[in-house]
JSON list of C-alpha atoms in Angstrom, two decimals:
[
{"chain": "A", "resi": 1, "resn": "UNK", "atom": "CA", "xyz": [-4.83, 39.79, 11.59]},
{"chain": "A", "resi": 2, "resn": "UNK", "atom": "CA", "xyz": [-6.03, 39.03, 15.29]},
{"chain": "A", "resi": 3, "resn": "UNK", "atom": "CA", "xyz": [-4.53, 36.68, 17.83]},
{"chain": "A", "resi": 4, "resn": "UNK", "atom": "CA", "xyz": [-7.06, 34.25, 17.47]},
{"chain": "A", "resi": 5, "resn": "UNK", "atom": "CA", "xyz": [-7.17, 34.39, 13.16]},
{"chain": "A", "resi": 6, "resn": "UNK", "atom": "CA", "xyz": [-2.99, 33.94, 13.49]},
{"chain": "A", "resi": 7, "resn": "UNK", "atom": "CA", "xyz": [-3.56, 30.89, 15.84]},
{"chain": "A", "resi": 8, "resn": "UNK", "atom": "CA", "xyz": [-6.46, 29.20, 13.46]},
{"chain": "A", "resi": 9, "resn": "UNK", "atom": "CA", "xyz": [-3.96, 29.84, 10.38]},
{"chain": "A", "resi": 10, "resn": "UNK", "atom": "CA", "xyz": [-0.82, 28.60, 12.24]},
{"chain": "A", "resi": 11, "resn": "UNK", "atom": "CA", "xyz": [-3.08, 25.21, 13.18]},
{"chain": "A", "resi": 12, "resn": "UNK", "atom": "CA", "xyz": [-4.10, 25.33, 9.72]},
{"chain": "A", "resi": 13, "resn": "UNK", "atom": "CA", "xyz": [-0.83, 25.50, 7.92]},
{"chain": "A", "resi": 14, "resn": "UNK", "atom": "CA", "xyz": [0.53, 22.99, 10.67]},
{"chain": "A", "resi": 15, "resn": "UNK", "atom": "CA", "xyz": [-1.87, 20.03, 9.31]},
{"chain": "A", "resi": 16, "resn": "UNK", "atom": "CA", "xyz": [-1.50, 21.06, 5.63]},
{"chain": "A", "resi": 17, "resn": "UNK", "atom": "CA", "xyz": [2.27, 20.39, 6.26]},
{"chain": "A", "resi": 18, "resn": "UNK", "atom": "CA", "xyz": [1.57, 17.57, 8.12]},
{"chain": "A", "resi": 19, "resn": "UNK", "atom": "CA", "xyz": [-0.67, 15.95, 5.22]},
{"chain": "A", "resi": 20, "resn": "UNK", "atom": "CA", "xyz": [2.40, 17.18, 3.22]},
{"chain": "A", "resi": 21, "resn": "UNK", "atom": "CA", "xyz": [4.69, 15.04, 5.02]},
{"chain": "A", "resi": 22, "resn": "UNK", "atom": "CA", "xyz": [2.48, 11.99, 4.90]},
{"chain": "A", "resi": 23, "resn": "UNK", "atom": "CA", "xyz": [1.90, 12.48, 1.15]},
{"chain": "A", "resi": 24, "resn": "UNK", "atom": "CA", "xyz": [5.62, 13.08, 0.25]},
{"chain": "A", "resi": 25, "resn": "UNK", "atom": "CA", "xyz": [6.35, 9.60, 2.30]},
{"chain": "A", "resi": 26, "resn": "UNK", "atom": "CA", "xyz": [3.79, 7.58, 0.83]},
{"chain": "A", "resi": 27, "resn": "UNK", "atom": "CA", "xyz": [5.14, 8.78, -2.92]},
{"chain": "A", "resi": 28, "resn": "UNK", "atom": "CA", "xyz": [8.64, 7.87, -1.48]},
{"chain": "A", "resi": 29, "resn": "UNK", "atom": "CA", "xyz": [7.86, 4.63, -0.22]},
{"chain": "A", "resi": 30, "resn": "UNK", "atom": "CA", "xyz": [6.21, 3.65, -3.56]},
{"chain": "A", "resi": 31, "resn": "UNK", "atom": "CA", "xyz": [9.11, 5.40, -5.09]},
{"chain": "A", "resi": 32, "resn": "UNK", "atom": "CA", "xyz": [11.19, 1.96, -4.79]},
{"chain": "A", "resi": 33, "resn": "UNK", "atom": "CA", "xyz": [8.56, -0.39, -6.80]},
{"chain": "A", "resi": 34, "resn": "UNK", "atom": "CA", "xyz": [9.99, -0.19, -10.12]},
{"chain": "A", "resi": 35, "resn": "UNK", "atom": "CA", "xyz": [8.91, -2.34, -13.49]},
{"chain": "A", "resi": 36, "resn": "UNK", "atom": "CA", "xyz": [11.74, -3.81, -15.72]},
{"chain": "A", "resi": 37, "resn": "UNK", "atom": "CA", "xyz": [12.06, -0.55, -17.53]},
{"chain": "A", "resi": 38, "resn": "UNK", "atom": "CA", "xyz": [12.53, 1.69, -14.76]},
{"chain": "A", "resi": 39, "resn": "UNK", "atom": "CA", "xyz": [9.44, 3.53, -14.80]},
{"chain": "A", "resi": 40, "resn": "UNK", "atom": "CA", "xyz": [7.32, 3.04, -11.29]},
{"chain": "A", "resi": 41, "resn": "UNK", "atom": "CA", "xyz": [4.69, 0.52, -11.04]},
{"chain": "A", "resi": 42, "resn": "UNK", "atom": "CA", "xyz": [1.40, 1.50, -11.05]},
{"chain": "A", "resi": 43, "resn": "UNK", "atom": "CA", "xyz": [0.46, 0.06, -7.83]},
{"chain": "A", "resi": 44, "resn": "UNK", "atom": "CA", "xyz": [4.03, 0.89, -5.70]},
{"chain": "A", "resi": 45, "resn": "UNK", "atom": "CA", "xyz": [4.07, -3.63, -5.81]},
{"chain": "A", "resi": 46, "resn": "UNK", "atom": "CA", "xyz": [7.04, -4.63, -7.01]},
{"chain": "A", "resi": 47, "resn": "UNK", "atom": "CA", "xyz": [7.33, -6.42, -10.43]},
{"chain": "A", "resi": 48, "resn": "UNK", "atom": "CA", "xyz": [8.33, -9.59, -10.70]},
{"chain": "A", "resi": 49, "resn": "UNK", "atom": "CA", "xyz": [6.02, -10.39, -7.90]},
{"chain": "A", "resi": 50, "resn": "UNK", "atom": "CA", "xyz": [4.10, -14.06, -7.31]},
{"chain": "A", "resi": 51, "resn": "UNK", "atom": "CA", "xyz": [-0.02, -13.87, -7.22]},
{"chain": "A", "resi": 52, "resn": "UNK", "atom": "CA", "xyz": [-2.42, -16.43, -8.31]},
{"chain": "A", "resi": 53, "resn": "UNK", "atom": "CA", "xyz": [-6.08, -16.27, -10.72]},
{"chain": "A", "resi": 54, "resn": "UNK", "atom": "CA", "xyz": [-8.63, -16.48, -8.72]},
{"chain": "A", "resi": 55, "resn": "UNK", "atom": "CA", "xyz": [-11.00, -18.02, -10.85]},
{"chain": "A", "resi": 56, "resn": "UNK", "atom": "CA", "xyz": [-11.22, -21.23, -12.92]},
{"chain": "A", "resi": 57, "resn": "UNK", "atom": "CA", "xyz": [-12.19, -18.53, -15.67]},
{"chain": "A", "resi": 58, "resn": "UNK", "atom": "CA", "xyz": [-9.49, -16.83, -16.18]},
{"chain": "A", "resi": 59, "resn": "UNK", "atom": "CA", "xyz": [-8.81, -14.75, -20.20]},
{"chain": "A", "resi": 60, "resn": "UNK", "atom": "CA", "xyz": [-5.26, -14.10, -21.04]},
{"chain": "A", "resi": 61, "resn": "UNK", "atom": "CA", "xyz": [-4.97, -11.06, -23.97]},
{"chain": "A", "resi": 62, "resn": "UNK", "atom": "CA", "xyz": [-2.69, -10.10, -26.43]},
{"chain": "A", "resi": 63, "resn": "UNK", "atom": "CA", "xyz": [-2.64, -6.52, -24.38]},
{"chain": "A", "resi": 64, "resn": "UNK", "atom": "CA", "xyz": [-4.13, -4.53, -21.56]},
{"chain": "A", "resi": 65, "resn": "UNK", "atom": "CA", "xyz": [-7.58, -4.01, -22.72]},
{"chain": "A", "resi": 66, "resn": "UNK", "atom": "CA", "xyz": [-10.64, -5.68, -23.62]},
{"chain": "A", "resi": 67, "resn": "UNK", "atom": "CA", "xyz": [-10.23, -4.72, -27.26]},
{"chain": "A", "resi": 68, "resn": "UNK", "atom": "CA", "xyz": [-7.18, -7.01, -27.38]},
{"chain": "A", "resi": 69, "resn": "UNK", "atom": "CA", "xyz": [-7.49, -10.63, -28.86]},
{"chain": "A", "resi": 70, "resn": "UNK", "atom": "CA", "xyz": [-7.93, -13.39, -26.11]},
{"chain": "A", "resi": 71, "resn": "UNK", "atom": "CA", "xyz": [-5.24, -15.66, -26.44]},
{"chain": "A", "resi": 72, "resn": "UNK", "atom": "CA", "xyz": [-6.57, -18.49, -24.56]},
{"chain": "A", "resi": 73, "resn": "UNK", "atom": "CA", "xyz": [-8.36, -19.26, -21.43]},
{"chain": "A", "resi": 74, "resn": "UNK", "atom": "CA", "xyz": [-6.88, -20.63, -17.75]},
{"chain": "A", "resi": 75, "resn": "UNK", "atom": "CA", "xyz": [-9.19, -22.92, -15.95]},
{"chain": "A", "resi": 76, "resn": "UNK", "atom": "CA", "xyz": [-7.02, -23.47, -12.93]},
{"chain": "A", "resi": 77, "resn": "UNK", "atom": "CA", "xyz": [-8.01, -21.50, -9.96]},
{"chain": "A", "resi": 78, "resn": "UNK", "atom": "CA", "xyz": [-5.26, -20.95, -7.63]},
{"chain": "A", "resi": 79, "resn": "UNK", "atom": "CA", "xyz": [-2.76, -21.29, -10.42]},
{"chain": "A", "resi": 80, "resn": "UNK", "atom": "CA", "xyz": [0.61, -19.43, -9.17]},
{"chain": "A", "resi": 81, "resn": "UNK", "atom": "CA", "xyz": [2.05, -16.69, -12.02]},
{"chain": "A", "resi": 82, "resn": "UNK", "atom": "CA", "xyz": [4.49, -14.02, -11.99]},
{"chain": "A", "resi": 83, "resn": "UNK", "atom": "CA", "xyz": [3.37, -10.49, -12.84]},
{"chain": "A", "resi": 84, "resn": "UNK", "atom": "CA", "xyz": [6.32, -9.16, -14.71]},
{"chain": "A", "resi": 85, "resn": "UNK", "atom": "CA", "xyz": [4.57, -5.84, -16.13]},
{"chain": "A", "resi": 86, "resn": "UNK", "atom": "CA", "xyz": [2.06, -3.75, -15.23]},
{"chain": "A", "resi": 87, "resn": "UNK", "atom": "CA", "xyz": [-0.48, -1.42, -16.02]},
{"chain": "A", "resi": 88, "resn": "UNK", "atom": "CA", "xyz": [-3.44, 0.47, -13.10]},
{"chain": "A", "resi": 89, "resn": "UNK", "atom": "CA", "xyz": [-6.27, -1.95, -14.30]},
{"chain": "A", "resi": 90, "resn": "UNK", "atom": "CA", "xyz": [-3.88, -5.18, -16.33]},
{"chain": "A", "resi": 91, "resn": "UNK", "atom": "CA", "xyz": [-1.04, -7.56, -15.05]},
{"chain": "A", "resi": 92, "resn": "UNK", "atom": "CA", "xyz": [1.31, -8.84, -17.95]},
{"chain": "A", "resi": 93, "resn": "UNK", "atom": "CA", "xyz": [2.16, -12.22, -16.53]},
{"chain": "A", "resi": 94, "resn": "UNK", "atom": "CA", "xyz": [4.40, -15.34, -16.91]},
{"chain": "A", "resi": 95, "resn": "UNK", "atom": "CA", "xyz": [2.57, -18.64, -16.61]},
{"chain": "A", "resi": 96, "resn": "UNK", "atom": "CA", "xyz": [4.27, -22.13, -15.59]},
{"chain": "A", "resi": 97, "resn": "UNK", "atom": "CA", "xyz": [4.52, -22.80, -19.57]},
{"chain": "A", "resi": 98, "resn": "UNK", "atom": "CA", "xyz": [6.41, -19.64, -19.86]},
{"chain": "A", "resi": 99, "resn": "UNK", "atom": "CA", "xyz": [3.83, -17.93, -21.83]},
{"chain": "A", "resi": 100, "resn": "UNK", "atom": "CA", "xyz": [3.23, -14.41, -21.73]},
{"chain": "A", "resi": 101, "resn": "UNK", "atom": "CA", "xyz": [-0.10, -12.71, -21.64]},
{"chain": "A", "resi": 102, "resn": "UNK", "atom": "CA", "xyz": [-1.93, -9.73, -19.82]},
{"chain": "A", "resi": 103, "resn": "UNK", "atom": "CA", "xyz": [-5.24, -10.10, -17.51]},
{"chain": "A", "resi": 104, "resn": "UNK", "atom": "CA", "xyz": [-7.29, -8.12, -15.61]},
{"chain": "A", "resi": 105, "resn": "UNK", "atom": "CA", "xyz": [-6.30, -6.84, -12.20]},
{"chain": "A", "resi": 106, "resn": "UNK", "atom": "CA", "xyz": [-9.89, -8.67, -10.91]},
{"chain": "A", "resi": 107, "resn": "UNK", "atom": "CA", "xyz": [-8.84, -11.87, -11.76]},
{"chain": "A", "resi": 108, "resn": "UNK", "atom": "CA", "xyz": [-5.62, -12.14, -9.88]},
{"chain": "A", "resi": 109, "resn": "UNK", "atom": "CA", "xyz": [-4.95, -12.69, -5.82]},
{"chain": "A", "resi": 110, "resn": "UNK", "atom": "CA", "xyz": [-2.41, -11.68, -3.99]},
{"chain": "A", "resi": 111, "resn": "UNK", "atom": "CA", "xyz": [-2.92, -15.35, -2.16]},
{"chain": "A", "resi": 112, "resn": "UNK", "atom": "CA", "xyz": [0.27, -17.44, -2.49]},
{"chain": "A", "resi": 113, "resn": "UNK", "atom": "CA", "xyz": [0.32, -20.81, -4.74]},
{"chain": "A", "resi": 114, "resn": "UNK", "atom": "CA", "xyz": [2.65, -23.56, -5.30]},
{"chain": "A", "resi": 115, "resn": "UNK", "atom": "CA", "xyz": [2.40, -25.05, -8.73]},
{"chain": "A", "resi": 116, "resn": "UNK", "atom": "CA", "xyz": [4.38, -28.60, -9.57]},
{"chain": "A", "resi": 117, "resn": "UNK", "atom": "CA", "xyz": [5.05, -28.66, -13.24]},
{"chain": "A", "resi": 118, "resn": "UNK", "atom": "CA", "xyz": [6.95, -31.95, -13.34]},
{"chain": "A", "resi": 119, "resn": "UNK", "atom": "CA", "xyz": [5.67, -35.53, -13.78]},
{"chain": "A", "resi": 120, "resn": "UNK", "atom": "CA", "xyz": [6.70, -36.84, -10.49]},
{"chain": "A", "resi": 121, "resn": "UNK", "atom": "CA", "xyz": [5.48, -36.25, -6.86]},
{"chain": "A", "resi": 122, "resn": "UNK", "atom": "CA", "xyz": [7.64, -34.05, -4.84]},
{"chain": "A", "resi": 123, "resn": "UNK", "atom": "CA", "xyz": [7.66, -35.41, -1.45]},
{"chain": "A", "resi": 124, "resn": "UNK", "atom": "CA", "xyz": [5.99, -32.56, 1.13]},
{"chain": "A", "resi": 125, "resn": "UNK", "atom": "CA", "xyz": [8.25, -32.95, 4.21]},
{"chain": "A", "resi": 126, "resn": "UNK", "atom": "CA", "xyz": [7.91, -32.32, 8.00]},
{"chain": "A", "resi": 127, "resn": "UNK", "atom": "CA", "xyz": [10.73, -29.92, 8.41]},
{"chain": "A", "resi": 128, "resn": "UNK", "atom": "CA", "xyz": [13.35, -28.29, 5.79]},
{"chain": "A", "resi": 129, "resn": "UNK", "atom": "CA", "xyz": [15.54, -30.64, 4.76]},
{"chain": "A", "resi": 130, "resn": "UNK", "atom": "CA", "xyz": [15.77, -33.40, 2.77]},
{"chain": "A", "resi": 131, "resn": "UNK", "atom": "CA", "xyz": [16.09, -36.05, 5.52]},
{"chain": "A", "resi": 132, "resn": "UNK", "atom": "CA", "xyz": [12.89, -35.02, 7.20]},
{"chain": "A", "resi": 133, "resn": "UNK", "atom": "CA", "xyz": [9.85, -37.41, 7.43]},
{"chain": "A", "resi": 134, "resn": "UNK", "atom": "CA", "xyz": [7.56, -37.31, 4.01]},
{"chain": "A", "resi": 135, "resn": "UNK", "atom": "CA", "xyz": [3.49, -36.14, 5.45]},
{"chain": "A", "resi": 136, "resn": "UNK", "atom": "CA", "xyz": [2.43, -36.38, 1.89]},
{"chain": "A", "resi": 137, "resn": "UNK", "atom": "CA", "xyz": [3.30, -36.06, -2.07]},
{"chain": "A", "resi": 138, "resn": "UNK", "atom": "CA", "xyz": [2.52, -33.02, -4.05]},
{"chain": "A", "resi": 139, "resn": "UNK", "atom": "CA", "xyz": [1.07, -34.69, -7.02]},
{"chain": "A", "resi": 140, "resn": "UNK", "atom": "CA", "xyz": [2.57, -33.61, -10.76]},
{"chain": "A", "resi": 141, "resn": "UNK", "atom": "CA", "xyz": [0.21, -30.94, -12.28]},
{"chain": "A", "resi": 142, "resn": "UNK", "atom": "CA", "xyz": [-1.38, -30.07, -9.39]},
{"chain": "A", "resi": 143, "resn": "UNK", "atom": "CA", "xyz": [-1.97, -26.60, -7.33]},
{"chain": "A", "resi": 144, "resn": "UNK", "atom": "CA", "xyz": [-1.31, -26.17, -3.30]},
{"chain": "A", "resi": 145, "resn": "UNK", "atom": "CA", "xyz": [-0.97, -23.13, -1.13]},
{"chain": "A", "resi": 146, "resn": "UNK", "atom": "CA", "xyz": [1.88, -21.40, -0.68]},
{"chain": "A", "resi": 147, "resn": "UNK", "atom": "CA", "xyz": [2.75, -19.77, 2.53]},
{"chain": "A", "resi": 148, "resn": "UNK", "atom": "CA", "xyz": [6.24, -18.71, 2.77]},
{"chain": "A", "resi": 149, "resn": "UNK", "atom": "CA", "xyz": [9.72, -19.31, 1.18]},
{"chain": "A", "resi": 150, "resn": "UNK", "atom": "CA", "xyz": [12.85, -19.54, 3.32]},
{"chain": "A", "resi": 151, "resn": "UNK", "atom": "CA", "xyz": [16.42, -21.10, 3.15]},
{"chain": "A", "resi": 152, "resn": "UNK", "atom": "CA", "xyz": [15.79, -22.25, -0.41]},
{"chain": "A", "resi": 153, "resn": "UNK", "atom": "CA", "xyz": [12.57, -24.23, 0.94]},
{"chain": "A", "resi": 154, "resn": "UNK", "atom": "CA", "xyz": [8.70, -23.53, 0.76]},
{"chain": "A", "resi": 155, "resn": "UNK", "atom": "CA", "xyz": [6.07, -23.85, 3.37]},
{"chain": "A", "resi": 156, "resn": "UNK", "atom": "CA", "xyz": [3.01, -25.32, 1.88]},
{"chain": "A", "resi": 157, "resn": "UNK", "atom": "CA", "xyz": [-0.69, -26.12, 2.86]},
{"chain": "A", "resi": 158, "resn": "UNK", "atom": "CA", "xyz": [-3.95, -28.22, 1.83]},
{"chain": "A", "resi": 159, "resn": "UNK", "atom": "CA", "xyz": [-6.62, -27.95, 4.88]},
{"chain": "A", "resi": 160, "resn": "UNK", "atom": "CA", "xyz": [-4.75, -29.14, 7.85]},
{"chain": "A", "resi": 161, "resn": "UNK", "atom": "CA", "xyz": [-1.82, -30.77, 6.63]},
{"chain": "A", "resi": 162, "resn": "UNK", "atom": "CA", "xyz": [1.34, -28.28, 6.14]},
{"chain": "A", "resi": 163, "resn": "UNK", "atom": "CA", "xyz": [4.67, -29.27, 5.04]},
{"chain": "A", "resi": 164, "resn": "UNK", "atom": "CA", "xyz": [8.00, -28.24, 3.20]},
{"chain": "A", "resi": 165, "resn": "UNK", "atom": "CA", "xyz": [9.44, -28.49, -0.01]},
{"chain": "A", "resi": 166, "resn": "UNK", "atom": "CA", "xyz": [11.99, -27.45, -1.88]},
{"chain": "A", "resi": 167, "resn": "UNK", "atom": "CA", "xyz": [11.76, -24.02, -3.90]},
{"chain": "A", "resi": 168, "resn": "UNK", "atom": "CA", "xyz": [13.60, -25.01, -6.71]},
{"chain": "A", "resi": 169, "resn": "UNK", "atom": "CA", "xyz": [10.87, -27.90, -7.10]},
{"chain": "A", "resi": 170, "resn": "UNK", "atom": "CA", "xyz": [7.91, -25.55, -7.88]},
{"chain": "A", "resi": 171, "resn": "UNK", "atom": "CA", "xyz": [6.18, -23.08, -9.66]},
{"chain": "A", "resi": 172, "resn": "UNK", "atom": "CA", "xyz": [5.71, -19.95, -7.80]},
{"chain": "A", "resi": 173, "resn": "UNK", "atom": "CA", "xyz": [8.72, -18.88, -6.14]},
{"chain": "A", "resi": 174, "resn": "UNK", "atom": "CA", "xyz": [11.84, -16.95, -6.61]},
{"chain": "A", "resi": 175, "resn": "UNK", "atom": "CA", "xyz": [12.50, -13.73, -6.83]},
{"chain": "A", "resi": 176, "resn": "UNK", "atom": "CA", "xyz": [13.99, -13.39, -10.72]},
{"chain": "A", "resi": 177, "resn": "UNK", "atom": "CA", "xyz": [11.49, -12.74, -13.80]},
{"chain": "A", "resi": 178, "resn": "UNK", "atom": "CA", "xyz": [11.10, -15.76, -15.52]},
{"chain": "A", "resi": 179, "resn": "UNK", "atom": "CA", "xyz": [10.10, -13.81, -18.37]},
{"chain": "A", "resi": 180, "resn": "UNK", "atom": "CA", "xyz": [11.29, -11.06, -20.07]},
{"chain": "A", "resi": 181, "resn": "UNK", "atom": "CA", "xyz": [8.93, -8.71, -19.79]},
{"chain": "A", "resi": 182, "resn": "UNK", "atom": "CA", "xyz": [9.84, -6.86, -23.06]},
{"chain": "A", "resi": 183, "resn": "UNK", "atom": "CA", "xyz": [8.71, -10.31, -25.24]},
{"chain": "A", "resi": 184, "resn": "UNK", "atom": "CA", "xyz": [5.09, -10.04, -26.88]},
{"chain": "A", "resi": 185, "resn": "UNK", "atom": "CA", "xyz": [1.90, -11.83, -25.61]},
{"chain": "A", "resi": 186, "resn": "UNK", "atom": "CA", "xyz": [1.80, -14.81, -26.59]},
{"chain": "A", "resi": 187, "resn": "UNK", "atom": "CA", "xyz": [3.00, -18.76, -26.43]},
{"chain": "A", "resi": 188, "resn": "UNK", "atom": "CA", "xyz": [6.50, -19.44, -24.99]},
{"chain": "A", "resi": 189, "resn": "UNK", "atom": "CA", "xyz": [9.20, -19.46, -27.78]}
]
């Protein structure tokens, strides 16, 4: 082999074991996403994980796949729910009822949403804590953005006006399934 054939091979070998590298830390990094059975999540995102529907459409199945029954139909776009399974193209979700159903990857955001399920207004604060000044009152039933949890409160949003309440007051944060993923499609029990 000549001098200049080694040197092309050498550079050669040097980026297929570079690409190696990468490859081997992408699978590793993805490596930690795990579903509630221990197998690895399709997507490397963990599970339980908070996204919303994106449309005021929205079929929920008996399974992951357009042959399966459609259970019934969301209209709230924006709605927070917890994917607690997973498949490449369907999300097996919890909804605020606690209803279980699966729905197409297309159909869900990774945008952050605040659901109240109560009948009262939870007071959206200026700062975290209860003593802060109230800038408005997240009505019952009703969907907001969700920014970020921290210190056991949620930042929230609608247009200009941002605020705080608490996490344990909504739907659409936490970091425990609030289904078991294992249960059957269908209403909560």
């Amino acid at each position: 082999m000549s001098s200049k054939s080694r040197s092309r091979f050498q550079s050669l070998s040097r980026r297929i074991a570079g690409a190696g590298a990468i490859l081997c830390l992408g699978v590793m990094a993805g490596a930690g996403a795990t579903m509630p059975d221990g197998r690895p999540t399709p997507t490397g995102l963990e599970v339980p994980r908070w996204v919303s529907l994106k449309s005021s459409e929205v079929r929920a199945r008996t399974g992951p796949g357009l042959d399966y029954g459609i259970l019934w139909e969301y209209r709230a776009a924006g709605l927070p729910i917890q994917v607690i399974a997973e498949t490449r193209e369907w999300r097996k979700i919890c909804d605020p009822e606690g209803s279980v159903a699966w729905v197409h990857r297309s159909v869900v955001s990774a945008r952050r949403g605040a659901f109240n399920a109560s009948t009262d207004e939870i007071p959206v604060r200026s700062h975290r804590s209860e003593e802060a000044g109230v800038k408005a009152r997240f009505s019952p039933r009703s969907v907001i953005s969700l920014d970020d949890c921290k210190d056991g409160w949620c930042e929230v949003r609608a247009r200009k006006l941002r605020g705080w309440v608490p996490e344990s007051s909504i739907f659409g944060a936490g970091d425990r399934p609030l289904c078991d993923a294992s249960r059957p499609a269908g209403e909560a029990e």
